[in-house]
Amino acid sequence: MSVPTISLHDFDARRQEIINELMDASTNVGFFTLSNHGISPSEVQAAFDLSQQFFALPDEVKSKTALNGKNAGWEKNTQVRPSTGTADQKESIQLQFARMEGLWPSDDDLPGFRERAEKFMNQIRDLSVKVMECFAEGLGLPLDTFTEGTVDPGVGDSQDVLRLLHYHSTEGKTFGPNFWRAGAHADFDVLTMLFQRDGEGGLEVCPGRKVVGDFGMGQNWLPVEARQDRIVCNIGDQLMRWSDDRLKSTYHRVRLPEGQESRGPRYSIAFFNQARTDSIIQGPQKKYPPITGGEFIAEAMAKNRMQSAEIAKKAAMESADKVASEIHFVPQHLQVGA
């Protein structure tokens, strides 16, 4: 078994062929890569340039837009995976179409950041729509099921996230056996689209999960080649549930460099298509009761999918709408008034 590559060339003429390939990849592996996807190499490089420019800023500048409980903003070494109990060796900034008041880096610190980031976000969202419509057709659902369920029509309830990631250099450093650039986890969105730079590998996937919400994995971890000309895509828990478990949300991780691999930094860019706060998630066979996008995230937090048991306990006592916009642990040193 391997992670398949699906070409989107001649999309309209090959639509049914592409749908079949997407369904096969997503029912068996849960991961696939896209080639000939329509986002130009220069546009992808521009996004990575923007990412590097941001992360090169001093921490005291980046902390002006620190993660503040709205799943947007900058964090560093704060994401603890339940699968490891240790903090991921990275920093990131999360950007949304909504809930971004006061969270965009200023033009004084990084000129044009918002304009450049939003341009790329819109390009990925447009591509996501094409892919999600294929999934809807492949599942026998109305064509706009996932696009209407994720794309904000202008009411400000989008939960989509663009995440710029910088994994720290490991040169000259020694880590224990339970440290990872990103510990094993499954995404809780509809569809993730990930951009990687050539040669900056470490991403591995583990097919074998049967039912959404469980912690089951297979036995074998499959490497995903890091190529800047391809987009790595994976099914998230929301789409697994929306498809009555037909499409698989697969556990994945980013390991630390090994052997002769480069110990330098790793950059990646992830776009998470997530159900809007009030969108109803329910599959055609109604295997699971209906749940809103906001409730889904609240439930995921209560099960400690993303963070510590302490944060999951807190989330379980909050409203679905509040948890939908507060899905990250805010460490003490970043809390207001700390």
mmCIF file of C-alpha atoms in Angstrom:
data_model
loop_
_atom_site.group_PDB
_atom_site.id
_atom_site.type_symbol
_atom_site.label_atom_id
_atom_site.label_comp_id
_atom_site.label_asym_id
_atom_site.label_seq_id
_atom_site.Cartn_x
_atom_site.Cartn_y
_atom_site.Cartn_z
ATOM 1 C CA MET A 1 0.000 0.000 0.000
ATOM 2 C CA SER A 2 1.176 3.530 -0.764
ATOM 3 C CA VAL A 3 -0.192 7.061 -0.900
ATOM 4 C CA PRO A 4 -1.533 7.511 -4.460
ATOM 5 C CA THR A 5 -1.029 10.549 -6.682
ATOM 6 C CA ILE A 6 -4.053 11.875 -8.568
ATOM 7 C CA SER A 7 -3.628 14.240 -11.505
ATOM 8 C CA LEU A 8 -6.248 16.923 -12.052
ATOM 9 C CA HIS A 9 -5.236 17.660 -15.660
ATOM 10 C CA ASP A 10 -8.147 17.951 -18.104
ATOM 11 C CA PHE A 11 -10.417 18.079 -15.061
ATOM 12 C CA ASP A 12 -13.748 18.547 -16.835
ATOM 13 C CA ALA A 13 -13.097 15.841 -19.422
ATOM 14 C CA ARG A 14 -11.766 13.397 -16.815
ATOM 15 C CA ARG A 15 -14.181 14.235 -14.011
ATOM 16 C CA GLN A 16 -15.600 10.736 -13.505
ATOM 17 C CA GLU A 17 -12.138 9.177 -13.655
ATOM 18 C CA ILE A 18 -10.908 11.647 -11.045
ATOM 19 C CA ILE A 19 -13.937 10.967 -8.818
ATOM 20 C CA ASN A 20 -13.217 7.242 -8.975
ATOM 21 C CA GLU A 21 -9.568 7.781 -8.068
ATOM 22 C CA LEU A 22 -10.437 10.104 -5.185
ATOM 23 C CA MET A 23 -12.976 7.654 -3.781
ATOM 24 C CA ASP A 24 -10.568 4.720 -4.059
ATOM 25 C CA ALA A 25 -7.756 6.621 -2.319
ATOM 26 C CA SER A 26 -10.031 7.936 0.418
ATOM 27 C CA THR A 27 -11.767 4.659 1.221
ATOM 28 C CA ASN A 28 -8.508 2.686 1.402
ATOM 29 C CA VAL A 29 -5.771 5.052 2.564
ATOM 30 C CA GLY A 30 -7.406 8.333 3.569
ATOM 31 C CA PHE A 31 -4.485 10.210 2.000
ATOM 32 C CA PHE A 32 -3.581 11.173 -1.575
ATOM 33 C CA THR A 33 -1.476 13.760 -3.357
ATOM 34 C CA LEU A 34 -2.669 16.060 -6.142
ATOM 35 C CA SER A 35 -0.597 16.921 -9.197
ATOM 36 C CA ASN A 36 -1.477 19.345 -11.998
ATOM 37 C CA HIS A 37 -3.738 21.081 -9.487
ATOM 38 C CA GLY A 38 -3.724 24.557 -11.020
ATOM 39 C CA ILE A 39 -1.901 26.538 -8.324
ATOM 40 C CA SER A 40 1.294 27.668 -10.016
ATOM 41 C CA PRO A 41 4.791 26.957 -8.661
ATOM 42 C CA SER A 42 5.403 30.699 -8.283
ATOM 43 C CA GLU A 43 2.229 31.112 -6.193
ATOM 44 C CA VAL A 44 3.222 28.228 -3.910
ATOM 45 C CA GLN A 45 6.748 29.634 -3.567
ATOM 46 C CA ALA A 46 5.335 33.068 -2.738
ATOM 47 C CA ALA A 47 3.352 31.507 0.112
ATOM 48 C CA PHE A 48 6.458 29.808 1.486
ATOM 49 C CA ASP A 49 8.388 33.069 1.162
ATOM 50 C CA LEU A 50 5.696 34.799 3.214
ATOM 51 C CA SER A 51 5.868 32.050 5.823
ATOM 52 C CA GLN A 52 9.637 32.291 6.151
ATOM 53 C CA GLN A 53 9.466 36.077 6.413
ATOM 54 C CA PHE A 54 6.978 35.829 9.265
ATOM 55 C CA PHE A 55 8.837 33.179 11.247
ATOM 56 C CA ALA A 56 12.111 35.093 10.836
ATOM 57 C CA LEU A 57 10.632 37.927 12.914
ATOM 58 C CA PRO A 58 11.650 38.130 16.594
ATOM 59 C CA ASP A 59 9.360 36.296 18.997
ATOM 60 C CA GLU A 60 8.375 39.570 20.631
ATOM 61 C CA VAL A 61 7.022 40.757 17.262
ATOM 62 C CA LYS A 62 5.224 37.502 16.473
ATOM 63 C CA SER A 63 3.688 37.496 19.941
ATOM 64 C CA LYS A 64 1.764 40.666 19.066
ATOM 65 C CA THR A 65 -0.676 38.304 17.337
ATOM 66 C CA ALA A 66 -0.399 35.425 19.804
ATOM 67 C CA LEU A 67 -2.893 32.577 19.814
ATOM 68 C CA ASN A 68 -5.706 33.868 21.995
ATOM 69 C CA GLY A 69 -8.324 31.113 22.160
ATOM 70 C CA LYS A 70 -9.951 31.764 18.774
ATOM 71 C CA ASN A 71 -7.940 29.164 16.830
ATOM 72 C CA ALA A 72 -6.078 32.022 15.183
ATOM 73 C CA GLY A 73 -2.735 33.634 15.882
ATOM 74 C CA TRP A 74 0.826 32.558 16.626
ATOM 75 C CA GLU A 75 2.012 29.839 18.972
ATOM 76 C CA LYS A 76 5.356 28.216 19.684
ATOM 77 C CA ASN A 77 5.965 24.813 21.269
ATOM 78 C CA THR A 78 2.485 24.719 22.831
ATOM 79 C CA GLN A 79 0.643 21.933 21.004
ATOM 80 C CA VAL A 80 0.701 18.781 23.125
ATOM 81 C CA ARG A 81 -0.590 15.607 21.453
ATOM 82 C CA PRO A 82 -2.409 13.095 23.655
ATOM 83 C CA SER A 83 -0.537 10.388 21.712
ATOM 84 C CA THR A 84 2.829 11.628 23.000
ATOM 85 C CA GLY A 85 2.329 13.880 26.016
ATOM 86 C CA THR A 86 5.105 16.125 24.705
ATOM 87 C CA ALA A 87 4.977 19.418 22.832
ATOM 88 C CA ASP A 88 5.388 19.333 19.056
ATOM 89 C CA GLN A 89 8.734 20.779 17.994
ATOM 90 C CA LYS A 90 7.355 23.654 15.945
ATOM 91 C CA GLU A 91 5.747 27.069 15.816
ATOM 92 C CA SER A 92 2.792 28.133 13.689
ATOM 93 C CA ILE A 93 0.423 30.934 12.851
ATOM 94 C CA GLN A 94 -3.206 30.157 12.135
ATOM 95 C CA LEU A 95 -5.286 32.383 9.882
ATOM 96 C CA GLN A 96 -9.020 32.387 9.210
ATOM 97 C CA PHE A 97 -11.553 34.138 7.016
ATOM 98 C CA ALA A 98 -13.385 35.138 10.228
ATOM 99 C CA ARG A 99 -12.463 35.842 13.881
ATOM 100 C CA MET A 100 -9.256 37.641 12.914
ATOM 101 C CA GLU A 101 -9.769 41.008 14.595
ATOM 102 C CA GLY A 102 -6.385 42.170 15.878
ATOM 103 C CA LEU A 103 -4.661 38.971 14.773
ATOM 104 C CA TRP A 104 -3.176 39.968 11.416
ATOM 105 C CA PRO A 105 0.525 40.911 11.541
ATOM 106 C CA SER A 106 0.760 44.627 10.880
ATOM 107 C CA ASP A 107 2.143 46.180 7.721
ATOM 108 C CA ASP A 108 4.764 47.831 9.904
ATOM 109 C CA ASP A 109 6.078 44.405 10.932
ATOM 110 C CA LEU A 110 5.530 42.557 7.638
ATOM 111 C CA PRO A 111 4.195 44.640 4.731
ATOM 112 C CA GLY A 112 1.286 43.127 2.818
ATOM 113 C CA PHE A 113 0.997 40.018 4.978
ATOM 114 C CA ARG A 114 -2.802 39.947 5.086
ATOM 115 C CA GLU A 115 -3.289 40.627 1.380
ATOM 116 C CA ARG A 116 -0.752 37.975 0.382
ATOM 117 C CA ALA A 117 -2.105 35.386 2.805
ATOM 118 C CA GLU A 118 -5.754 35.898 1.862
ATOM 119 C CA LYS A 119 -4.919 35.585 -1.832
ATOM 120 C CA PHE A 120 -3.421 32.142 -1.218
ATOM 121 C CA MET A 121 -6.274 31.143 1.106
ATOM 122 C CA ASN A 122 -8.810 31.919 -1.595
ATOM 123 C CA GLN A 123 -6.870 29.930 -4.174
ATOM 124 C CA ILE A 124 -6.791 26.850 -1.957
ATOM 125 C CA ARG A 125 -10.445 27.205 -1.057
ATOM 126 C CA ASP A 126 -11.397 27.344 -4.736
ATOM 127 C CA LEU A 127 -9.432 24.169 -5.403
ATOM 128 C CA SER A 128 -10.967 22.551 -2.330
ATOM 129 C CA VAL A 129 -14.442 23.218 -3.711
ATOM 130 C CA LYS A 130 -13.644 21.203 -6.846
ATOM 131 C CA VAL A 131 -12.370 18.258 -4.803
ATOM 132 C CA MET A 132 -15.213 18.356 -2.262
ATOM 133 C CA GLU A 133 -17.790 18.416 -5.058
ATOM 134 C CA CYS A 134 -16.186 15.235 -6.401
ATOM 135 C CA PHE A 135 -16.575 13.602 -2.997
ATOM 136 C CA ALA A 136 -20.213 14.650 -2.807
ATOM 137 C CA GLU A 137 -20.884 13.136 -6.224
ATOM 138 C CA GLY A 138 -18.952 9.979 -5.342
ATOM 139 C CA LEU A 139 -21.029 9.541 -2.178
ATOM 140 C CA GLY A 140 -24.335 10.177 -3.950
ATOM 141 C CA LEU A 141 -24.971 13.442 -2.099
ATOM 142 C CA PRO A 142 -26.071 16.805 -3.543
ATOM 143 C CA LEU A 143 -23.119 18.429 -5.314
ATOM 144 C CA ASP A 144 -22.932 21.385 -2.911
ATOM 145 C CA THR A 145 -23.157 19.330 0.309
ATOM 146 C CA PHE A 146 -19.606 19.967 1.488
ATOM 147 C CA THR A 147 -19.040 23.307 -0.228
ATOM 148 C CA GLU A 148 -22.216 24.828 1.193
ATOM 149 C CA GLY A 149 -21.318 23.174 4.472
ATOM 150 C CA THR A 150 -17.845 24.735 4.643
ATOM 151 C CA VAL A 151 -17.750 27.924 2.547
ATOM 152 C CA ASP A 152 -19.049 31.006 4.344
ATOM 153 C CA PRO A 153 -21.724 32.754 2.220
ATOM 154 C CA GLY A 154 -20.960 36.028 3.970
ATOM 155 C CA VAL A 155 -22.361 35.574 7.478
ATOM 156 C CA GLY A 156 -18.996 35.199 9.215
ATOM 157 C CA ASP A 157 -19.337 31.583 10.385
ATOM 158 C CA SER A 158 -16.410 30.070 8.468
ATOM 159 C CA GLN A 159 -14.131 27.786 10.449
ATOM 160 C CA ASP A 160 -11.588 27.207 7.662
ATOM 161 C CA VAL A 161 -7.975 27.671 8.773
ATOM 162 C CA LEU A 162 -4.714 28.292 6.929
ATOM 163 C CA ARG A 163 -1.801 27.257 9.101
ATOM 164 C CA LEU A 164 1.772 28.276 8.333
ATOM 165 C CA LEU A 165 4.164 25.892 10.097
ATOM 166 C CA HIS A 166 7.837 26.114 10.961
ATOM 167 C CA TYR A 167 9.423 22.991 12.432
ATOM 168 C CA HIS A 168 12.587 23.871 14.306
ATOM 169 C CA SER A 169 16.034 22.829 13.171
ATOM 170 C CA THR A 170 17.309 19.778 15.053
ATOM 171 C CA GLU A 171 20.984 20.400 14.317
ATOM 172 C CA GLY A 172 23.090 19.719 17.397
ATOM 173 C CA LYS A 173 20.049 18.693 19.450
ATOM 174 C CA THR A 174 19.188 15.405 21.157
ATOM 175 C CA PHE A 175 15.611 14.313 21.805
ATOM 176 C CA GLY A 176 14.037 11.535 23.818
ATOM 177 C CA PRO A 177 12.113 8.676 22.157
ATOM 178 C CA ASN A 178 8.721 10.361 22.581
ATOM 179 C CA PHE A 179 9.503 13.624 20.810
ATOM 180 C CA TRP A 180 8.146 14.378 17.351
ATOM 181 C CA ARG A 181 7.919 17.311 15.042
ATOM 182 C CA ALA A 182 4.194 16.485 15.165
ATOM 183 C CA GLY A 183 2.887 13.553 17.195
ATOM 184 C CA ALA A 184 0.410 11.033 15.783
ATOM 185 C CA HIS A 185 -3.072 12.489 15.304
ATOM 186 C CA ALA A 186 -6.088 12.564 13.023
ATOM 187 C CA ASP A 187 -7.430 15.863 11.704
ATOM 188 C CA PHE A 188 -10.959 16.773 12.748
ATOM 189 C CA ASP A 189 -11.871 18.782 9.645
ATOM 190 C CA VAL A 190 -13.493 17.868 6.322
ATOM 191 C CA LEU A 191 -10.458 17.986 4.040
ATOM 192 C CA THR A 192 -6.852 19.026 4.689
ATOM 193 C CA MET A 193 -4.590 20.308 1.921
ATOM 194 C CA LEU A 194 -0.880 20.386 2.769
ATOM 195 C CA PHE A 195 1.988 22.031 0.904
ATOM 196 C CA GLN A 196 5.546 20.820 1.538
ATOM 197 C CA ARG A 197 8.955 21.928 0.287
ATOM 198 C CA ASP A 198 11.149 19.591 -1.745
ATOM 199 C CA GLY A 199 13.216 17.278 0.420
ATOM 200 C CA GLU A 200 11.737 18.389 3.752
ATOM 201 C CA GLY A 201 10.154 15.055 4.606
ATOM 202 C CA GLY A 202 9.117 13.225 7.752
ATOM 203 C CA LEU A 203 5.362 12.995 7.154
ATOM 204 C CA GLU A 204 4.072 9.454 7.686
ATOM 205 C CA VAL A 205 0.534 8.031 7.563
ATOM 206 C CA CYS A 206 -0.962 4.926 9.158
ATOM 207 C CA PRO A 207 -4.104 3.533 7.463
ATOM 208 C CA GLY A 208 -6.359 1.189 9.385
ATOM 209 C CA ARG A 209 -8.909 3.321 11.242
ATOM 210 C CA LYS A 210 -12.400 1.846 10.957
ATOM 211 C CA VAL A 211 -14.789 4.124 12.843
ATOM 212 C CA VAL A 212 -14.669 7.872 13.350
ATOM 213 C CA GLY A 213 -13.845 8.864 16.907
ATOM 214 C CA ASP A 214 -11.754 5.825 17.789
ATOM 215 C CA PHE A 215 -8.012 5.753 18.301
ATOM 216 C CA GLY A 216 -7.422 2.690 16.133
ATOM 217 C CA MET A 217 -4.523 2.567 13.710
ATOM 218 C CA GLY A 218 -2.990 -0.017 11.463
ATOM 219 C CA GLN A 219 0.472 -1.492 11.908
ATOM 220 C CA ASN A 220 2.437 0.172 9.121
ATOM 221 C CA TRP A 221 3.495 3.797 8.718
ATOM 222 C CA LEU A 222 3.780 4.940 5.101
ATOM 223 C CA PRO A 223 6.132 7.797 4.178
ATOM 224 C CA VAL A 224 4.801 10.670 2.071
ATOM 225 C CA GLU A 225 7.366 12.168 -0.293
ATOM 226 C CA ALA A 226 7.908 15.890 0.189
ATOM 227 C CA ARG A 227 7.407 17.570 -3.194
ATOM 228 C CA GLN A 228 6.566 21.225 -3.615
ATOM 229 C CA ASP A 229 4.736 20.581 -6.889
ATOM 230 C CA ARG A 230 2.151 18.329 -5.218
ATOM 231 C CA ILE A 231 -0.502 18.911 -2.569
ATOM 232 C CA VAL A 232 -0.906 16.262 0.109
ATOM 233 C CA CYS A 233 -4.584 15.793 0.980
ATOM 234 C CA ASN A 234 -6.244 13.825 3.742
ATOM 235 C CA ILE A 235 -9.749 13.139 4.933
ATOM 236 C CA GLY A 236 -10.661 14.584 8.335
ATOM 237 C CA ASP A 237 -12.992 13.260 11.026
ATOM 238 C CA GLN A 238 -15.864 15.497 9.917
ATOM 239 C CA LEU A 239 -15.884 14.004 6.420
ATOM 240 C CA MET A 240 -15.433 10.484 7.779
ATOM 241 C CA ARG A 241 -18.602 10.965 9.812
ATOM 242 C CA TRP A 242 -20.373 12.786 6.949
ATOM 243 C CA SER A 243 -19.665 9.740 4.738
ATOM 244 C CA ASP A 244 -20.861 7.190 7.318
ATOM 245 C CA ASP A 245 -17.242 6.025 7.763
ATOM 246 C CA ARG A 246 -16.724 5.258 4.060
ATOM 247 C CA LEU A 247 -13.965 7.855 3.682
ATOM 248 C CA LYS A 248 -11.169 7.322 6.179
ATOM 249 C CA SER A 249 -9.619 9.929 8.449
ATOM 250 C CA THR A 250 -6.152 8.503 8.916
ATOM 251 C CA TYR A 251 -3.643 8.982 11.707
ATOM 252 C CA HIS A 252 -0.445 10.710 10.661
ATOM 253 C CA ARG A 253 2.665 12.212 12.211
ATOM 254 C CA VAL A 254 5.843 14.112 11.362
ATOM 255 C CA ARG A 255 8.928 12.381 12.720
ATOM 256 C CA LEU A 256 12.262 13.944 13.551
ATOM 257 C CA PRO A 257 15.057 13.626 10.953
ATOM 258 C CA GLU A 258 16.901 10.303 10.879
ATOM 259 C CA GLY A 259 20.167 8.977 9.442
ATOM 260 C CA GLN A 260 21.607 11.220 6.747
ATOM 261 C CA GLU A 261 18.480 13.383 6.453
ATOM 262 C CA SER A 262 18.804 17.140 6.782
ATOM 263 C CA ARG A 263 18.584 18.422 10.361
ATOM 264 C CA GLY A 264 17.589 21.868 9.167
ATOM 265 C CA PRO A 265 14.182 23.547 9.580
ATOM 266 C CA ARG A 266 11.054 22.234 7.872
ATOM 267 C CA TYR A 267 8.309 24.482 6.533
ATOM 268 C CA SER A 268 4.823 23.406 5.510
ATOM 269 C CA ILE A 269 1.474 25.061 4.882
ATOM 270 C CA ALA A 270 -1.839 23.402 5.735
ATOM 271 C CA PHE A 271 -5.361 24.468 4.805
ATOM 272 C CA PHE A 272 -8.157 22.921 6.867
ATOM 273 C CA ASN A 273 -11.610 22.921 5.276
ATOM 274 C CA GLN A 274 -13.947 22.744 8.261
ATOM 275 C CA ALA A 275 -17.711 22.608 8.560
ATOM 276 C CA ARG A 276 -19.278 25.982 9.302
ATOM 277 C CA THR A 277 -20.451 26.467 12.869
ATOM 278 C CA ASP A 278 -24.128 25.750 12.145
ATOM 279 C CA SER A 279 -23.740 23.317 9.222
ATOM 280 C CA ILE A 280 -25.393 19.949 9.833
ATOM 281 C CA ILE A 281 -23.126 16.911 9.455
ATOM 282 C CA GLN A 282 -24.972 13.675 8.680
ATOM 283 C CA GLY A 283 -24.271 10.983 6.111
ATOM 284 C CA PRO A 284 -26.695 9.569 3.530
ATOM 285 C CA GLN A 285 -27.200 6.367 5.538
ATOM 286 C CA LYS A 286 -27.671 8.323 8.789
ATOM 287 C CA LYS A 287 -25.231 6.056 10.628
ATOM 288 C CA TYR A 288 -24.697 8.839 13.146
ATOM 289 C CA PRO A 289 -27.178 11.409 14.490
ATOM 290 C CA PRO A 290 -26.958 14.919 13.024
ATOM 291 C CA ILE A 291 -24.394 17.241 14.563
ATOM 292 C CA THR A 292 -23.377 20.810 13.752
ATOM 293 C CA GLY A 293 -19.845 21.834 12.881
ATOM 294 C CA GLY A 294 -19.582 23.698 16.173
ATOM 295 C CA GLU A 295 -20.887 20.753 18.174
ATOM 296 C CA PHE A 296 -18.497 18.412 16.380
ATOM 297 C CA ILE A 297 -15.482 20.420 17.472
ATOM 298 C CA ALA A 298 -16.828 20.638 21.020
ATOM 299 C CA GLU A 299 -17.205 16.862 21.079
ATOM 300 C CA ALA A 300 -13.719 16.361 19.637
ATOM 301 C CA MET A 301 -12.303 18.567 22.360
ATOM 302 C CA ALA A 302 -14.217 16.678 25.037
ATOM 303 C CA LYS A 303 -12.574 13.474 23.811
ATOM 304 C CA ASN A 304 -9.172 15.090 24.072
ATOM 305 C CA ARG A 305 -8.402 14.692 20.400
ATOM 306 C CA MET A 306 -6.185 17.727 20.098
ATOM 307 C CA GLN A 307 -5.099 18.651 23.564
ATOM 308 C CA SER A 308 -4.672 17.635 27.165
ATOM 309 C CA ALA A 309 -7.358 16.077 29.315
ATOM 310 C CA GLU A 310 -7.463 19.291 31.323
ATOM 311 C CA ILE A 311 -8.457 21.328 28.273
ATOM 312 C CA ALA A 312 -10.943 18.680 27.133
ATOM 313 C CA LYS A 313 -12.628 18.844 30.530
ATOM 314 C CA LYS A 314 -12.903 22.605 30.262
ATOM 315 C CA ALA A 315 -14.298 22.391 26.716
ATOM 316 C CA ALA A 316 -16.994 19.933 27.745
ATOM 317 C CA MET A 317 -18.466 22.593 30.033
ATOM 318 C CA GLU A 318 -18.575 25.289 27.357
ATOM 319 C CA SER A 319 -21.147 25.981 24.671
ATOM 320 C CA ALA A 320 -20.649 24.463 21.234
ATOM 321 C CA ASP A 321 -20.261 27.895 19.649
ATOM 322 C CA LYS A 322 -17.603 28.945 22.124
ATOM 323 C CA VAL A 323 -15.618 25.745 21.766
ATOM 324 C CA ALA A 324 -15.886 26.037 17.974
ATOM 325 C CA SER A 325 -13.740 29.165 18.180
ATOM 326 C CA GLU A 326 -11.539 28.081 21.107
ATOM 327 C CA ILE A 327 -9.943 24.823 20.119
ATOM 328 C CA HIS A 328 -6.373 25.427 21.247
ATOM 329 C CA PHE A 329 -4.654 25.416 24.600
ATOM 330 C CA VAL A 330 -3.443 28.902 25.512
ATOM 331 C CA PRO A 331 -0.317 28.563 27.668
ATOM 332 C CA GLN A 332 0.027 30.716 30.766
ATOM 333 C CA HIS A 333 2.688 33.017 29.287
ATOM 334 C CA LEU A 334 0.383 33.945 26.360
ATOM 335 C CA GLN A 335 -2.766 34.517 28.382
ATOM 336 C CA VAL A 336 -4.051 38.066 28.659
ATOM 337 C CA GLY A 337 -2.789 39.624 31.860
ATOM 338 C CA ALA A 338 -0.129 36.968 32.434
#
